[in-house]
Amino acid sequence: MYTFKAIFKDAPVNKTLVFGSVSAIFWSLFFQTTLKYVLITLRADNKGEGGIFSLYTLIRRYKKWLLVPALLGGCFLIADSIITPPISVASAVETLKMYYPSIPVIPIVLGIIIVLFFVQAFGSD
């Protein structure tokens, strides 16, 4: 029986877990793409600029009562950019534990993340 150690510790895979996971993925994609990007963010145009920060600027200028949703959108964007790289790297390194059970996951993940963020500062030039 397979387990999801990174997410659920040693929970066995069963029907409820699969349906819950697929549901979480579906609704996350629905809310992220349909509501946030298609209906809200893509309509924001701040002198040719786009995106959630452009939407924030427009809301501050014209619709002050929507300030809290705009701030939440900016927070979600920043939180997503902070949490996605470590989760991706941790999943990849943890997969190596199947072949090398004694591999130290956390130091390797920290090392890779530090190197990635250090190299990122130089851009793609």
mmCIF file of C-alpha atoms in Angstrom:
data_model
loop_
_atom_site.group_PDB
_atom_site.id
_atom_site.type_symbol
_atom_site.label_atom_id
_atom_site.label_comp_id
_atom_site.label_asym_id
_atom_site.label_seq_id
_atom_site.Cartn_x
_atom_site.Cartn_y
_atom_site.Cartn_z
ATOM 1 C CA MET A 1 0.000 0.000 0.000
ATOM 2 C CA TYR A 2 1.305 3.471 -0.956
ATOM 3 C CA THR A 3 1.463 6.377 1.460
ATOM 4 C CA PHE A 4 1.845 10.136 1.059
ATOM 5 C CA LYS A 5 4.584 10.849 3.590
ATOM 6 C CA ALA A 6 5.134 14.470 2.628
ATOM 7 C CA ILE A 7 1.506 15.426 3.154
ATOM 8 C CA PHE A 8 -0.292 12.880 5.320
ATOM 9 C CA LYS A 9 2.556 11.195 7.244
ATOM 10 C CA ASP A 10 1.664 7.482 7.062
ATOM 11 C CA ALA A 11 -1.993 7.686 5.993
ATOM 12 C CA PRO A 12 -2.937 4.813 3.679
ATOM 13 C CA VAL A 13 -4.349 5.696 0.271
ATOM 14 C CA ASN A 14 -8.097 5.101 0.238
ATOM 15 C CA LYS A 15 -11.132 6.303 -1.705
ATOM 16 C CA THR A 16 -11.833 9.261 0.593
ATOM 17 C CA LEU A 17 -8.234 10.512 0.404
ATOM 18 C CA VAL A 18 -8.206 10.308 -3.405
ATOM 19 C CA PHE A 19 -11.568 12.089 -3.775
ATOM 20 C CA GLY A 20 -10.514 14.766 -1.296
ATOM 21 C CA SER A 21 -7.198 15.340 -3.070
ATOM 22 C CA VAL A 22 -8.806 15.544 -6.517
ATOM 23 C CA SER A 23 -11.483 17.883 -5.134
ATOM 24 C CA ALA A 24 -8.863 20.172 -3.581
ATOM 25 C CA ILE A 25 -6.930 20.295 -6.859
ATOM 26 C CA PHE A 26 -10.071 20.968 -8.913
ATOM 27 C CA TRP A 27 -11.379 23.780 -6.712
ATOM 28 C CA SER A 28 -7.915 25.355 -6.379
ATOM 29 C CA LEU A 29 -7.556 25.446 -10.156
ATOM 30 C CA PHE A 30 -11.111 26.736 -10.563
ATOM 31 C CA PHE A 31 -10.700 29.584 -8.112
ATOM 32 C CA GLN A 32 -7.174 30.459 -9.253
ATOM 33 C CA THR A 33 -7.807 30.449 -12.996
ATOM 34 C CA THR A 34 -11.466 31.200 -13.523
ATOM 35 C CA LEU A 35 -12.254 33.630 -10.762
ATOM 36 C CA LYS A 36 -8.961 35.267 -9.981
ATOM 37 C CA TYR A 37 -7.250 35.462 -13.369
ATOM 38 C CA VAL A 38 -9.966 35.345 -16.034
ATOM 39 C CA LEU A 39 -12.700 37.344 -14.346
ATOM 40 C CA ILE A 40 -10.677 39.801 -12.273
ATOM 41 C CA THR A 41 -6.961 40.113 -12.996
ATOM 42 C CA LEU A 42 -7.081 40.007 -16.807
ATOM 43 C CA ARG A 43 -9.576 42.871 -16.859
ATOM 44 C CA ALA A 44 -7.268 45.159 -14.905
ATOM 45 C CA ASP A 45 -5.437 47.577 -17.178
ATOM 46 C CA ASN A 46 -3.283 50.238 -15.594
ATOM 47 C CA LYS A 47 -1.813 52.104 -18.590
ATOM 48 C CA GLY A 48 -0.762 48.862 -20.266
ATOM 49 C CA GLU A 49 0.360 47.177 -17.050
ATOM 50 C CA GLY A 50 -1.487 44.095 -15.832
ATOM 51 C CA GLY A 51 -1.574 41.622 -12.988
ATOM 52 C CA ILE A 52 -2.610 41.598 -9.374
ATOM 53 C CA PHE A 53 -0.465 44.581 -8.381
ATOM 54 C CA SER A 54 -1.951 46.626 -11.234
ATOM 55 C CA LEU A 55 -5.389 45.613 -9.966
ATOM 56 C CA TYR A 56 -4.381 46.764 -6.491
ATOM 57 C CA THR A 57 -3.328 50.158 -7.864
ATOM 58 C CA LEU A 58 -6.582 50.575 -9.789
ATOM 59 C CA ILE A 59 -8.663 49.627 -6.769
ATOM 60 C CA ARG A 60 -6.803 52.092 -4.546
ATOM 61 C CA ARG A 61 -7.513 54.770 -7.115
ATOM 62 C CA TYR A 62 -11.163 54.079 -7.986
ATOM 63 C CA LYS A 63 -12.872 51.538 -5.696
ATOM 64 C CA LYS A 64 -11.573 51.898 -2.183
ATOM 65 C CA TRP A 65 -14.188 49.473 -0.791
ATOM 66 C CA LEU A 66 -12.453 46.636 -2.685
ATOM 67 C CA LEU A 67 -9.125 47.293 -1.006
ATOM 68 C CA VAL A 68 -9.230 44.206 1.254
ATOM 69 C CA PRO A 69 -9.785 41.696 -1.623
ATOM 70 C CA ALA A 70 -6.974 43.379 -3.567
ATOM 71 C CA LEU A 71 -4.645 43.126 -0.574
ATOM 72 C CA LEU A 72 -5.586 39.457 -0.156
ATOM 73 C CA GLY A 73 -4.809 38.850 -3.835
ATOM 74 C CA GLY A 74 -1.369 40.407 -3.417
ATOM 75 C CA CYS A 75 -0.776 38.344 -0.270
ATOM 76 C CA PHE A 76 -1.816 35.154 -2.076
ATOM 77 C CA LEU A 77 0.589 35.955 -4.908
ATOM 78 C CA ILE A 78 3.500 36.527 -2.546
ATOM 79 C CA ALA A 79 2.639 33.488 -0.406
ATOM 80 C CA ASP A 80 2.386 31.285 -3.494
ATOM 81 C CA SER A 81 5.785 32.440 -4.727
ATOM 82 C CA ILE A 82 7.349 31.761 -1.343
ATOM 83 C CA ILE A 83 5.865 28.317 -0.670
ATOM 84 C CA THR A 84 5.970 26.688 -4.137
ATOM 85 C CA PRO A 85 9.760 26.316 -4.615
ATOM 86 C CA PRO A 86 10.428 24.627 -1.237
ATOM 87 C CA ILE A 87 7.501 22.232 -1.676
ATOM 88 C CA SER A 88 8.655 21.258 -5.169
ATOM 89 C CA VAL A 89 12.238 20.694 -4.088
ATOM 90 C CA ALA A 90 11.199 18.829 -0.913
ATOM 91 C CA SER A 91 8.971 16.466 -2.922
ATOM 92 C CA ALA A 92 11.749 15.718 -5.375
ATOM 93 C CA VAL A 93 14.337 15.087 -2.664
ATOM 94 C CA GLU A 94 11.933 13.047 -0.548
ATOM 95 C CA THR A 95 11.341 10.768 -3.536
ATOM 96 C CA LEU A 96 15.018 9.845 -3.332
ATOM 97 C CA LYS A 97 14.320 8.303 0.097
ATOM 98 C CA MET A 98 12.759 5.334 -1.726
ATOM 99 C CA TYR A 99 16.186 4.505 -3.155
ATOM 100 C CA TYR A 100 18.403 5.939 -0.396
ATOM 101 C CA PRO A 101 16.498 5.620 2.928
ATOM 102 C CA SER A 102 19.218 7.285 5.001
ATOM 103 C CA ILE A 103 19.441 10.452 2.884
ATOM 104 C CA PRO A 104 19.103 13.663 4.987
ATOM 105 C CA VAL A 105 16.203 15.456 3.290
ATOM 106 C CA ILE A 106 16.109 18.808 5.116
ATOM 107 C CA PRO A 107 19.791 19.770 4.671
ATOM 108 C CA ILE A 108 19.658 18.857 0.981
ATOM 109 C CA VAL A 109 16.441 20.861 0.459
ATOM 110 C CA LEU A 110 17.892 23.876 2.271
ATOM 111 C CA GLY A 111 21.077 23.646 0.193
ATOM 112 C CA ILE A 112 19.198 23.470 -3.107
ATOM 113 C CA ILE A 113 16.855 26.352 -2.160
ATOM 114 C CA ILE A 114 19.751 28.566 -1.056
ATOM 115 C CA VAL A 115 21.637 27.885 -4.299
ATOM 116 C CA LEU A 116 18.503 28.507 -6.414
ATOM 117 C CA PHE A 117 17.715 31.822 -4.757
ATOM 118 C CA PHE A 118 21.358 32.899 -4.935
ATOM 119 C CA VAL A 119 21.598 32.088 -8.664
ATOM 120 C CA GLN A 120 18.189 33.682 -9.331
ATOM 121 C CA ALA A 121 19.578 37.101 -8.419
ATOM 122 C CA PHE A 122 21.767 37.013 -11.550
ATOM 123 C CA GLY A 123 18.802 36.532 -13.899
ATOM 124 C CA SER A 124 18.962 34.726 -17.212
ATOM 125 C CA ASP A 125 21.583 36.944 -18.913
#
